Structures are given as structure tokens and as C-alpha cells.
Coordinates of C-alpha atoms in Angstrom, one line a residue:
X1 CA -16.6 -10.1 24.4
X2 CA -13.2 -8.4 23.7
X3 CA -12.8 -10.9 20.1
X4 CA -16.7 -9.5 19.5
X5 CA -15.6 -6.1 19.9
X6 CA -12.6 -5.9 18.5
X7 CA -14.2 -7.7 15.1
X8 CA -16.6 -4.8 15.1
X9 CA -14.0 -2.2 15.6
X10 CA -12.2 -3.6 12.2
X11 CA -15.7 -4.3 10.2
X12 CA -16.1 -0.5 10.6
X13 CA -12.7 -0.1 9.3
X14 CA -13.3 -2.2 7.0
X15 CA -17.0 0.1 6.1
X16 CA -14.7 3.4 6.0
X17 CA -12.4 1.6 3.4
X18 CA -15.2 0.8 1.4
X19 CA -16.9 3.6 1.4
X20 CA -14.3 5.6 -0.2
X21 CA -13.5 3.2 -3.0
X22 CA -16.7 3.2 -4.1
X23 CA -16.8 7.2 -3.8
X24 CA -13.2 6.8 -6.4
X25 CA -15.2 4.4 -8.5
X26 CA -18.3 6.3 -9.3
X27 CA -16.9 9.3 -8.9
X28 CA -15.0 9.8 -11.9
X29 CA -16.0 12.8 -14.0
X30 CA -13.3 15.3 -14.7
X31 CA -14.5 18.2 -16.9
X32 CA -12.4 20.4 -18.3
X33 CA -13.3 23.4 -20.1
X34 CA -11.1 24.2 -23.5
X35 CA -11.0 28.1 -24.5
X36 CA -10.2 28.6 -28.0
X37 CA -7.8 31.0 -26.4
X38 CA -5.4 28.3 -25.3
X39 CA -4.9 26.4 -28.0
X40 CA -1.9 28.2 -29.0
X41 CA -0.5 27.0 -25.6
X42 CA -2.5 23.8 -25.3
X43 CA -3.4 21.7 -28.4
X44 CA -5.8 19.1 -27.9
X45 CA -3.8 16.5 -28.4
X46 CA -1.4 17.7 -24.8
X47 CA -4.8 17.5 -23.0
X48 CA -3.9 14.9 -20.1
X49 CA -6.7 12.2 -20.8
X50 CA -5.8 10.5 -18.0
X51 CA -7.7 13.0 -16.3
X52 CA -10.3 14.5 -18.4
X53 CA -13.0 12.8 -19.1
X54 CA -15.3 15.3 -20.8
X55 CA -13.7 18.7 -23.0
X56 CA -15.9 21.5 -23.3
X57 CA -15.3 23.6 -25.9
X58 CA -15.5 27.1 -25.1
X59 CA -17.5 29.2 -26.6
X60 CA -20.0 29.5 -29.2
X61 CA -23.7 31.5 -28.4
X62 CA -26.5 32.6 -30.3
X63 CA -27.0 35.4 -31.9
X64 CA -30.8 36.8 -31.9
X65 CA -31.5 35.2 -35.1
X66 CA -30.7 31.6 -33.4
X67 CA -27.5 31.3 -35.7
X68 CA -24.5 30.1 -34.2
X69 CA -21.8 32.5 -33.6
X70 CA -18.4 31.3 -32.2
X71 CA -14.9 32.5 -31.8
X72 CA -12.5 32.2 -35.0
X73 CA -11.4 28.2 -36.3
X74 CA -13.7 26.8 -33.6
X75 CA -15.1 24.3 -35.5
X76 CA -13.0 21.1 -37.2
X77 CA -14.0 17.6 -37.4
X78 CA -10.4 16.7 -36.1
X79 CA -11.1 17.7 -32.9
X80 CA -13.3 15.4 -32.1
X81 CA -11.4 12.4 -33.9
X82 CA -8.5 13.2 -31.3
X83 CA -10.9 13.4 -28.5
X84 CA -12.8 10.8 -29.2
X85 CA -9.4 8.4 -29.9
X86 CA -8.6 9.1 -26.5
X87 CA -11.7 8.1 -24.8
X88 CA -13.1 11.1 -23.8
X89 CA -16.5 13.2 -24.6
X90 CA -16.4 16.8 -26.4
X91 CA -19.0 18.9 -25.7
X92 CA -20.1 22.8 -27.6
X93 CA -19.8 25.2 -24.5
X94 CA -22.2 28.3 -25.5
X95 CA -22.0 31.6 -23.8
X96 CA -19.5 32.6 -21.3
X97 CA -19.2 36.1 -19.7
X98 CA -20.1 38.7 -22.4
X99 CA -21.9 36.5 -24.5
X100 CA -25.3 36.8 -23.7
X101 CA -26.6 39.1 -26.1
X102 CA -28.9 36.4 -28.3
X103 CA -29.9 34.0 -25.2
X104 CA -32.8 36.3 -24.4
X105 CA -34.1 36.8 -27.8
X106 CA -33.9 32.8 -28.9
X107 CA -35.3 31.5 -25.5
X108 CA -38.8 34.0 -25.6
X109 CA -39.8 32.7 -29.0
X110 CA -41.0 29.2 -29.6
X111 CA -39.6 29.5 -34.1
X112 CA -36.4 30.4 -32.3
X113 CA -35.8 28.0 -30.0
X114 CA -36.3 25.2 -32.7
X115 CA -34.0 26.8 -35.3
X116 CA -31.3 27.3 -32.2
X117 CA -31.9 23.4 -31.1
X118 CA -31.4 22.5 -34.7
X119 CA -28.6 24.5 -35.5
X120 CA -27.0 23.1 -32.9
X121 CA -27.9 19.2 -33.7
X122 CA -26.1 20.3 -37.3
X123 CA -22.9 21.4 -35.5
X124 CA -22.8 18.2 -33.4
X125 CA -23.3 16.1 -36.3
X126 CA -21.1 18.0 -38.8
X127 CA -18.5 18.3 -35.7
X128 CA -18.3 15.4 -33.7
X129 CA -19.5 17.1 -30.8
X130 CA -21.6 14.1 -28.0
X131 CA -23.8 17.4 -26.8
X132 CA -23.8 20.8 -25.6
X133 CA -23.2 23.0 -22.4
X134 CA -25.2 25.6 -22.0
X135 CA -23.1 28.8 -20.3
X136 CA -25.7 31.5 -20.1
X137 CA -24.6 34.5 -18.0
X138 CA -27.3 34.9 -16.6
X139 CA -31.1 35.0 -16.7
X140 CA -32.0 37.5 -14.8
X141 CA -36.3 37.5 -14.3
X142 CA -39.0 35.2 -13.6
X143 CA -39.8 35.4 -17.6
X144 CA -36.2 34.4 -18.9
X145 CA -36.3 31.1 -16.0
X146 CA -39.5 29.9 -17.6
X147 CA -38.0 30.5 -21.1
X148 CA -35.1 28.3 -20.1
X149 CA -37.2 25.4 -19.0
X150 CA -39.3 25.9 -22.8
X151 CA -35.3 25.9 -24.5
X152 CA -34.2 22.7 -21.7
X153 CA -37.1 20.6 -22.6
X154 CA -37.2 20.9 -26.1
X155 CA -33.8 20.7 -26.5
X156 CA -33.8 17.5 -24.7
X157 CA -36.7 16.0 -26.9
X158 CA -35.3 16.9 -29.8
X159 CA -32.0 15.6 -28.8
X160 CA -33.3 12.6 -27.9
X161 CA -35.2 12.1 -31.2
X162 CA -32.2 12.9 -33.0
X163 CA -29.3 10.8 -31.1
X164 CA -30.9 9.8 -27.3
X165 CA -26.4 9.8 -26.4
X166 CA -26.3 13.4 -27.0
X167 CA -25.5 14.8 -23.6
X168 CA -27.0 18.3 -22.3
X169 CA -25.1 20.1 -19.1
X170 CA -25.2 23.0 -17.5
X171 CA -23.0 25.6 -15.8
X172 CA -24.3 27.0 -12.5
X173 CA -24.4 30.3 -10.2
X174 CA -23.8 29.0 -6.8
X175 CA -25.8 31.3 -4.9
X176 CA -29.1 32.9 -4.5
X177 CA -27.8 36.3 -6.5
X178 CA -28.1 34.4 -9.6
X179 CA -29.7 31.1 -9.1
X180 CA -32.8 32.3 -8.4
X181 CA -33.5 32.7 -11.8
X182 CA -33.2 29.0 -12.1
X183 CA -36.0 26.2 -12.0
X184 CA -33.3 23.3 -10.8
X185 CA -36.3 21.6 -9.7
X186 CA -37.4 21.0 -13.1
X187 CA -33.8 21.2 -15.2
X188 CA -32.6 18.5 -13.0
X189 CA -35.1 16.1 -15.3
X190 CA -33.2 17.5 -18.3
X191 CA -29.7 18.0 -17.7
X192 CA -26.7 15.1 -17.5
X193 CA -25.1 17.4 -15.0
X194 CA -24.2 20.9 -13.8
X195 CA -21.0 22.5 -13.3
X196 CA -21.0 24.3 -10.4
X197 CA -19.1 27.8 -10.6
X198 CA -17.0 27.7 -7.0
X199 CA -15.0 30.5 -7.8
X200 CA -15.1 34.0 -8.3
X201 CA -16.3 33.9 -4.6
X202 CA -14.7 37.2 -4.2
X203 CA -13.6 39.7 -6.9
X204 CA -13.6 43.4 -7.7
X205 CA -17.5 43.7 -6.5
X206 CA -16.6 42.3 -2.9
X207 CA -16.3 44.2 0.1
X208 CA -12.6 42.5 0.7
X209 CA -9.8 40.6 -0.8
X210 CA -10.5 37.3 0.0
X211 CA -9.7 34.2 -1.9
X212 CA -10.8 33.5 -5.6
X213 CA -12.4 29.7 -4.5
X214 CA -11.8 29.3 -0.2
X215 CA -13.7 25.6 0.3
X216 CA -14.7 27.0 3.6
X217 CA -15.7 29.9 5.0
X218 CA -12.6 33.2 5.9
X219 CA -13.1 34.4 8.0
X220 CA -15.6 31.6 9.3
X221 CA -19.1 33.3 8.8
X222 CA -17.9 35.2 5.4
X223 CA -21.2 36.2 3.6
X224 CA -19.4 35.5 0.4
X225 CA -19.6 32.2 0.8
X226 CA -16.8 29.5 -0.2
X227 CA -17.1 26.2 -2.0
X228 CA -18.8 24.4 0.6
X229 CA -21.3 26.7 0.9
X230 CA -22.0 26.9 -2.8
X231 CA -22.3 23.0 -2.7
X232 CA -25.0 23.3 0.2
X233 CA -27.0 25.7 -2.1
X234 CA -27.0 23.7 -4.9
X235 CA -27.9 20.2 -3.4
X236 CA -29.6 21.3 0.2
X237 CA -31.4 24.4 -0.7
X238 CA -31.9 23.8 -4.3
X239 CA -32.3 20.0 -4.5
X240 CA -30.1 19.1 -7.3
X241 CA -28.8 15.7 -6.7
X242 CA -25.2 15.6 -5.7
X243 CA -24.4 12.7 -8.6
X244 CA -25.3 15.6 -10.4
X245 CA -23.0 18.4 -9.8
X246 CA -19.2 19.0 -10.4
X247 CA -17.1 21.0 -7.8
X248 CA -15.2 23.8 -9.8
X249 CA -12.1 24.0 -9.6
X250 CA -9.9 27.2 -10.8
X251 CA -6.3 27.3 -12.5
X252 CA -6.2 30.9 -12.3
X253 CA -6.0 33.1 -8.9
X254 CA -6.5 37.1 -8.5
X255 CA -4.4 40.1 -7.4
X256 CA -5.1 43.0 -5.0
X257 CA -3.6 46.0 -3.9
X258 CA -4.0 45.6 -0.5
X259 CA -1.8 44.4 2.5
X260 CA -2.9 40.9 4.0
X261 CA -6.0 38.7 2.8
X262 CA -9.5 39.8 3.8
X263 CA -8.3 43.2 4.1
X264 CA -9.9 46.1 2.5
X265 CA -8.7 46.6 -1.1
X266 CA -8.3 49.6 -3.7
X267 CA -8.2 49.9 -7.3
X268 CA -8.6 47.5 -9.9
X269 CA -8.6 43.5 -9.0
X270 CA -6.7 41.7 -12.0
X271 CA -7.1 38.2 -13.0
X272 CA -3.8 35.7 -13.1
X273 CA -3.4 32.3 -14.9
X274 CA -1.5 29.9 -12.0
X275 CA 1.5 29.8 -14.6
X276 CA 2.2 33.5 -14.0
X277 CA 1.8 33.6 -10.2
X278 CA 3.9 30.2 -9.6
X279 CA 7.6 32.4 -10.6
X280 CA 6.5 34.8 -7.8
X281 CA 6.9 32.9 -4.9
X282 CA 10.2 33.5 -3.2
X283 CA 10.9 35.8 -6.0
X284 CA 9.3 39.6 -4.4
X285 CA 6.6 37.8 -2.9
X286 CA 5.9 35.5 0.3
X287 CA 3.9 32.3 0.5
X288 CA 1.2 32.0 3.1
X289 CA -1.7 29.3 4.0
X290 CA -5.1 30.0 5.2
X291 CA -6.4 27.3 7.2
X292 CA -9.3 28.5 7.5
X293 CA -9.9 28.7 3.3
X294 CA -7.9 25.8 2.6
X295 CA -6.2 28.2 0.1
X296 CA -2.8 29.6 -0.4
X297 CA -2.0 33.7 -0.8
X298 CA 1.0 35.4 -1.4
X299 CA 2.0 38.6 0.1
X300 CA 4.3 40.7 -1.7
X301 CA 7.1 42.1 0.3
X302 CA 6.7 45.6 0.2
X303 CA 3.1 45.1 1.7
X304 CA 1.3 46.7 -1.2
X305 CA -0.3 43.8 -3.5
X306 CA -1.6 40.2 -2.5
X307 CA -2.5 37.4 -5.1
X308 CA -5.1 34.3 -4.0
X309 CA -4.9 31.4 -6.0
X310 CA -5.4 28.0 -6.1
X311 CA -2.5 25.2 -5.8
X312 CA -1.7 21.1 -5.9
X313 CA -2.4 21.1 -2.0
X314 CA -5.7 23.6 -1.7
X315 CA -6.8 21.6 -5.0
X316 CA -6.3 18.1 -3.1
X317 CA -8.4 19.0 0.0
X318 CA -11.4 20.5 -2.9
X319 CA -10.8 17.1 -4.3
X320 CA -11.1 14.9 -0.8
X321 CA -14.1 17.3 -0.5
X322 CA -15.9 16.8 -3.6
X323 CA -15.2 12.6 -3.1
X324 CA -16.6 12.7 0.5
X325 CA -19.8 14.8 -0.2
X326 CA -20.3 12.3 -2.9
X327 CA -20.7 14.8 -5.5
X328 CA -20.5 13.6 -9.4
X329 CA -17.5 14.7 -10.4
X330 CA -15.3 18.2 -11.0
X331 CA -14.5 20.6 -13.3
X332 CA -11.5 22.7 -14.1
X333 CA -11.2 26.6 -15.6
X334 CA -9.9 26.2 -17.7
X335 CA -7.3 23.7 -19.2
X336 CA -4.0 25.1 -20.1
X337 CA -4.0 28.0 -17.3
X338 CA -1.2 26.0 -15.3
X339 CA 1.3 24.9 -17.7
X340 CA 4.3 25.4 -15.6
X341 CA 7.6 24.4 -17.5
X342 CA 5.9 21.8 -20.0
X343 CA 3.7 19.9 -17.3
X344 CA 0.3 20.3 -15.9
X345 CA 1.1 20.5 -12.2
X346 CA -2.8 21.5 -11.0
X347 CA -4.3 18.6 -13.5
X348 CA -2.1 16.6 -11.9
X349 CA -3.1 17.6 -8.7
X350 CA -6.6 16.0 -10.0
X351 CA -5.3 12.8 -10.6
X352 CA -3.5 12.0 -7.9
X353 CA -6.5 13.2 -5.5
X354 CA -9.3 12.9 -7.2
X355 CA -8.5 9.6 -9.5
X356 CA -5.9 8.9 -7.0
X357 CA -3.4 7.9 -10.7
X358 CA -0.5 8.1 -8.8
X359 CA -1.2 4.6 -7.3
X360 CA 2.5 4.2 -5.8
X361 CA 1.5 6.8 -3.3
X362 CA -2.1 5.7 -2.1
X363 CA -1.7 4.4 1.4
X364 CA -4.8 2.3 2.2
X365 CA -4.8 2.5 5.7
X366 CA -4.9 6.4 6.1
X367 CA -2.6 7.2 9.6
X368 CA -3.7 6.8 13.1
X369 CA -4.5 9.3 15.6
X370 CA -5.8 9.5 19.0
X371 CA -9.1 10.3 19.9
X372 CA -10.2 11.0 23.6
X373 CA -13.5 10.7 24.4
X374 CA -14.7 11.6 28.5
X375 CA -16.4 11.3 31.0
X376 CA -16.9 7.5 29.7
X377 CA -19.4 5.8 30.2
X378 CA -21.8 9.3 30.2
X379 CA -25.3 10.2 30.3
X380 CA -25.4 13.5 28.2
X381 CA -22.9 15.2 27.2
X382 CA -19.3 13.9 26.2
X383 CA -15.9 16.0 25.3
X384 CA -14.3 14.0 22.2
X385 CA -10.6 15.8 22.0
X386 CA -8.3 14.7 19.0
X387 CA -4.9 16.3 17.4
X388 CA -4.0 16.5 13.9
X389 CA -1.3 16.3 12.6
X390 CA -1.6 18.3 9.2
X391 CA -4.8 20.5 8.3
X392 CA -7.5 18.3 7.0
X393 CA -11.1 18.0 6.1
X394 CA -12.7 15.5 8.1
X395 CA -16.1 14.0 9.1
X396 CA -16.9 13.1 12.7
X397 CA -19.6 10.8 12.8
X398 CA -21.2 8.2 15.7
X399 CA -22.2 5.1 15.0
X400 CA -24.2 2.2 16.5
X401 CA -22.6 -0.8 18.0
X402 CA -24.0 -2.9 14.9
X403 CA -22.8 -0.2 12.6
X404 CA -25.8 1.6 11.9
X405 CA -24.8 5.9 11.3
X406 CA -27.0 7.7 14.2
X407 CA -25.2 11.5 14.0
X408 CA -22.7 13.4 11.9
X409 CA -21.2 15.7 14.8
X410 CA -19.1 18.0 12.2
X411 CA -18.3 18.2 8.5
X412 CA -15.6 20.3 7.2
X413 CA -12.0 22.1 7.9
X414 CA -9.8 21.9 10.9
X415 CA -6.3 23.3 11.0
X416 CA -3.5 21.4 12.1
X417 CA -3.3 21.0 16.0
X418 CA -5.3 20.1 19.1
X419 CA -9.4 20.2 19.2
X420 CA -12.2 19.3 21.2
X421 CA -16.0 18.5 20.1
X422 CA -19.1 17.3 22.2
X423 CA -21.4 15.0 21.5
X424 CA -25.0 16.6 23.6
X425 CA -27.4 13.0 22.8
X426 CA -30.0 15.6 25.0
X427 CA -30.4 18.0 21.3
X428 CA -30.6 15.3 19.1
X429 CA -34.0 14.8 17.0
X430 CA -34.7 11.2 17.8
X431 CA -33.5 9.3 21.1
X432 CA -31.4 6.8 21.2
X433 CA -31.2 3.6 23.4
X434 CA -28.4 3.2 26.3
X435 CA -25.6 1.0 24.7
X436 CA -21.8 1.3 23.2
X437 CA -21.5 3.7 20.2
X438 CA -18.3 4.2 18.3
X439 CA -17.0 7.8 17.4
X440 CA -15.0 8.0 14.1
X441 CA -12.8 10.6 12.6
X442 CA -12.6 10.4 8.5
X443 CA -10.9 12.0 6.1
X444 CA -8.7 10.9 3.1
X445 CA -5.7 10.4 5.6
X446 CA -6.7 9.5 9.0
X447 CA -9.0 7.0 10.2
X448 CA -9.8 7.2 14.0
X449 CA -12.5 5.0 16.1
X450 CA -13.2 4.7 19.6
X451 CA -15.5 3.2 21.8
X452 CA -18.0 5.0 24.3
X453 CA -21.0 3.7 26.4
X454 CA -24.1 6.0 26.5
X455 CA -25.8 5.7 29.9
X456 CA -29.5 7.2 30.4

């Protein structure tokens, strides 16, 4: 009996193991969005391709005509030659904030929408360009959703008759303020994928300074939302499949006049690339973690400003997070925000987490802890208690003797430390049998199982 069980304790080891390679290996869209602004800074050719899979080159729109306008020298066959000898796609971003003015005009008129569609299969042939990204900010009625679905669908027919590789994607509101004037239900037949917008979760128009992109939650119960609630919309509420979306992830953070995070603010709310808030820390300014956010903040000293951003750590645990909610891929705003003294310290962040690159320092058999799980055996309720030793994102999930997944207990942040969890069998939906269950703690470092036998 002990050989039996201690086989099974392994095999499900084994299942955690496996289970997260196959997340790394089919998991492996990075998109990064190019400004023209940057290129100054960042020419193509310093792009880190061992990361980015997919450039989106930002922006061009419509004007009400259905021509293409774009910012200055967008357009150069040599772009894509670099791109493409590197292994990546390049895609036409059109939109971004402010440029919105034509969207509304092309999309209500059936003439328009076909010299917009074939405007834009002449750019991508002329250009080198596999598709586009479509960046409209935002509709905003009933009328402008169903005129998107009309622009979606024949833009993916005519696409497809043109060149069935050319890909069509989508970046995404990540709450009900704006998404509502989305039909996911019928653009997720259309588009390759959708770029989820997990940032600018607070700003100017919030009611306190709290982070640019928290993954969870801070204060817990925040009606701003965070990352992870922004994923729930998108794939619970809205149905979008998970494959399908890419976690956003932000180079750039934001400063407040005001004295601690989630604090009241006043004035203006000003927007910072991570290579100009990295020479503040320890320089006028004090580094702080919210583990509730997964983010870091800065304080500066004399109390009067803070800046959230986003860093290698926070933008590890978004990555762990986007890998164990099986989610498609992620995707960076914007490439060349955190050149820090010649090197790319956030994209690198990406690769070592996300595409785990760096494989000297993968560890594939993530540390042990202890879990404690009492009164055992038990016959309705059980404590499960557990330490950790760093902040992490975890699952705690039970498990049948034979393997089988009966419960996911939890899913999300807990801060370094002790903690205790119950396991009530009396409020779940279906019953389960009397038997031994295993309970296991997951999470990109730490794999914990133990034993417990479920009395009636």
C-alpha cells in the first residue's frame, strides 16, 4: 500500500510538471507593439526576437474617406524584410487613443468598408505587412458594435480571398465601460487574437492613486479592477477563448501627487516610460511592494508624489499568471519604453518567465513546502495551513486518489508568510464519495501535495 501510494503521490508530480511545459510550449506569443515614436530609440533591427514573436506597428487609421492616414515614414518595405529575417510577424496597428475620428464614418457605410479593406490589402502587399490590428478607441453604441461585426466579417473574407495567412487581431477594453460595445461572441469567429488592455486600471479619472496594471485586486475588492479581473471579463463573462487573448503587459508606470498608494490624489496624473522612473529609486525616492497588487510603487521622500509602475519581478508573477490561466500569449506597451543603459531589462523579464530563455536558471522541481491539512481523516470541513516563503501566485486544487481534478479551492495572490484555507466538501455542487484525496499547492516555484481521507 505505502509503494501504491507513494507511486501516486509522484505520478501527480509528475501531472504538475507536465502540465506546465505544455502551458511554455503552446504558449508562446509575445506581442509587442512598435510606436513610430521609438524608433529614434529602438530600430527594428534592436527589437529582441528572442522574445517577440509578432510587431505591431503603431499607428495608421482611416480617415472618413477610408484612406489610410498614418504617422510620418511609416511605411518601408525594409521593415518587414528585417522582421521577417528574424522569424517574426509584422502587423499594421490602426487607431490608438486620438485616432478615431474616421472609424465611425468607414464602418456605417457598406462602399466604405470595402475601399478601407482594400486599401489596407494594398498596404500589406506593397509593405510586407502578414495582417492588421485593429485599435479603435472605442465604439461607443449599439449601432457602431454592429458596424464592427459588418467591417470584421468582410474584412476577414476578403482577406481570406486575397492571402487566407493574412492575420486579423484585435485590441480590447477589459471591462464592461467599454466592452459592451463589443459582439466577442461573434468577433471571436473572425479574429486570430485579442490583446487585452490590462493597464490603465487606474489613471487621472479614478477615484485614487492606485497602480497602472495591479494583477490582483488593492485594496482586495477595488472596483477598478486589476489584471485578473480584466482576464475574468474577457474569458468568463464574455466568452472569448483564453488561447485567444494576450495579457498586457506595460513598460511604462504613472505619477501622482499624493502621499502613499490608494490614497486620494490632486492635480494632474503624468505618464512615465520605466527608463525614466528606474534612476529614481534610492535617488529622492523610496521603493515599496504591494502584495496585494503584485506591483511595485515608489514613494518620494518628501511625501508629496508617488509613481506605480511595472518591473522584472511584478512582470514575472503577470507572466506565471498568464501561463497558468492558459491564456494565448502576452503583449507589451510598447517596445523601447525600458531601455535602461543599452538593455531591455522588462523584455527580458518576458523571456526568462514567460519563455523561460534563460534555461540555466529553470529549476524543474519548483521548492518544497509544508502543507498541513487537519482534523485528518474528516467528515466536512478541513483547515489546510501552509507558509510561503516569497509572495507567489498559486493554485490550490484537490484531487482524486486516481488523479482525477474534483475542486479548485483558491486561485490567485498570497503574500509571503503563514495562511490557512478550508476545504467545506458540505458547499460543493456535486458529492463526492468517501476515499483519500490529495491537496496541492502550484505555482511556478513551489509544488506541495499531501494526503487526506474524506470520511462521510
Amino acid at each position: 500500500c505505502l509503494i501504491k501510494m507513494t507511486f501516486l503521490f509522484n505520478l501527480i508530480k509528475v501531472y504538475f510538471i507536465v502540465v506546465i511545459a505544455t502551458n511554455i510550449l503552446f504558449s508562446q506569443r509575445v506581442v509587442g507593439y512598435y510606436p513610430q515614436w521609438v524608433q529614434g530609440s529602438l530600430p527594428i533591427s534592436s527589437i529582441d526576437f528572442s522574445v517577440v514573436t509578432h510587431v505591431n506597428h503603431a499607428f495608421a487609421w482611416p480617415d472618413e474617406n477610408a484612406d489610410i492616414q498614418s504617422y510620418s515614414n511609416m511605411f518601408n518595405i525594409s521593415n518587414a524584410q528585417t522582421i521577417h529575417s528574424q522569424g517574426a510577424k509584422f502587423l499594421l496597428s490602426l487607431g490608438g487613443w486620438g485616432n478615431d475620428v474616421g472609424f465611425e464614418a468607414v464602418v456605417s457605410s457598406p462602399s466604405l468598408r470595402n475601399d478601407f479593406i482594400n486599401n489596407l490589402i494594398d498596404i500589406c502587399d506593397n509593405y510586407g505587412y502578414d495582417g492588421v490590428d485593429l485599435d479603435w478607441e472605442h465604439p461607443n453604441s449599439t449601432q457602431n458594435r454592429q458596424y464592427l461585426n459588418l467591417l470584421v466579417a468582410e474584412m476577414d473574407s476578403m482577406f481570406n480571398d486575397f492571402d487566407s495567412e493574412l492575420l486579423i487581431t484585435m485590441a480590447v477594453p477589459i471591462s464592461n465601460w467599454s466592452g459592451q460595445w463589443y459582439d466577442f461572441n461573434f468577433l471571436k469567429s473572425h479574429i486570430d487574437f485579442f490583446n487585452a488592455m490590462t493597464y490603465d486600471i487606474h489613471g487621472g479619472w479614478s477615484s485614487n492613486a492606485g497602480h497602472n496594471s495591479p494583477l490582483f485586486q488593492s485594496p482586495p475588492g477595488d472596483s477598478d479592477g486589476s489584471c485578473s479581473t480584466g482576464i475574468g471579463y474577457l474569458a468568463t463573462t464574455r466568452g472569448i477563448p483564453r488561447e485567444k487573448i494576450n495579457l498586457g503587459i506595460p513598460l511604462w508606470g504613472k505619477k501622482y501627487s499624493t502621499y502613499d498608494i490608494n490614497q486620494s490624489f490632486s492635480g494632474t496624473v503624468e505618464d512615465m516610460w520605466y527608463h525614466e522612473i528606474v534612476p529614481l529609486i534610492g535617488n529622492g525616492w523610496s521603493y515599496h511592494w504591494d502584495s496585494n497588487a503584485f506591483c511595485p510603487y515608489l514613494i518620494k521622500d518628501d511625501e508629496s508624489k508617488i509613481i506605480t509602475f511595472d518591473n522584472p519581478e511584478s512582470i514575472g508573477f503577470k507572466c506565471e499568471y498568464a501561463k497558468t490561466q492558459n491564456l494565448g500569449g502576452v503583449m507589451i506597451w510598447a517596445l523601447g519604453y525600458d531601455i535602461v543603459n543599452g538593455g531591455q531589462e522588462l523584455i527580458q523579464s518576458i523571456g526568462e518567465n514567460y519563455l523561460e530563455n534563460d534555461s540555466e536558471n529553470i529549476n524543474p522541481f519548483p521548492e518544497s513546502i509544508s502543507i498541513k491539512a487537519y482534523p485528518n481523516p474528516f467528515n466536512s470541513n478541513c483547515k489546510i495551513e501552509f507558509e510561503l516563503p516569497n509572495d507567489e501566485f498559486l493554485n490550490i486544487d484537490i484531487y482524486s486518489i486516481r488523479g482525477e481534478f474534483i475542486e479548485n479551492l483558491f486561485s490567485g495572490g498570497k503574500s509571503k508568510g503563514q495562511h490557512r484555507y478550508h476545504w467545506n466538501v458540505n458547499s460543493m455542487i456535486s458529492d463526492i464519495s468517501s476515499g483519500v484525496f490529495f491537496i496541492s499547492l502550484n505555482s511556478e516555484r513551489i509544488n506541495a501535495v499531501t494526503k487526506i481521507l474524506y470520511l462521510k
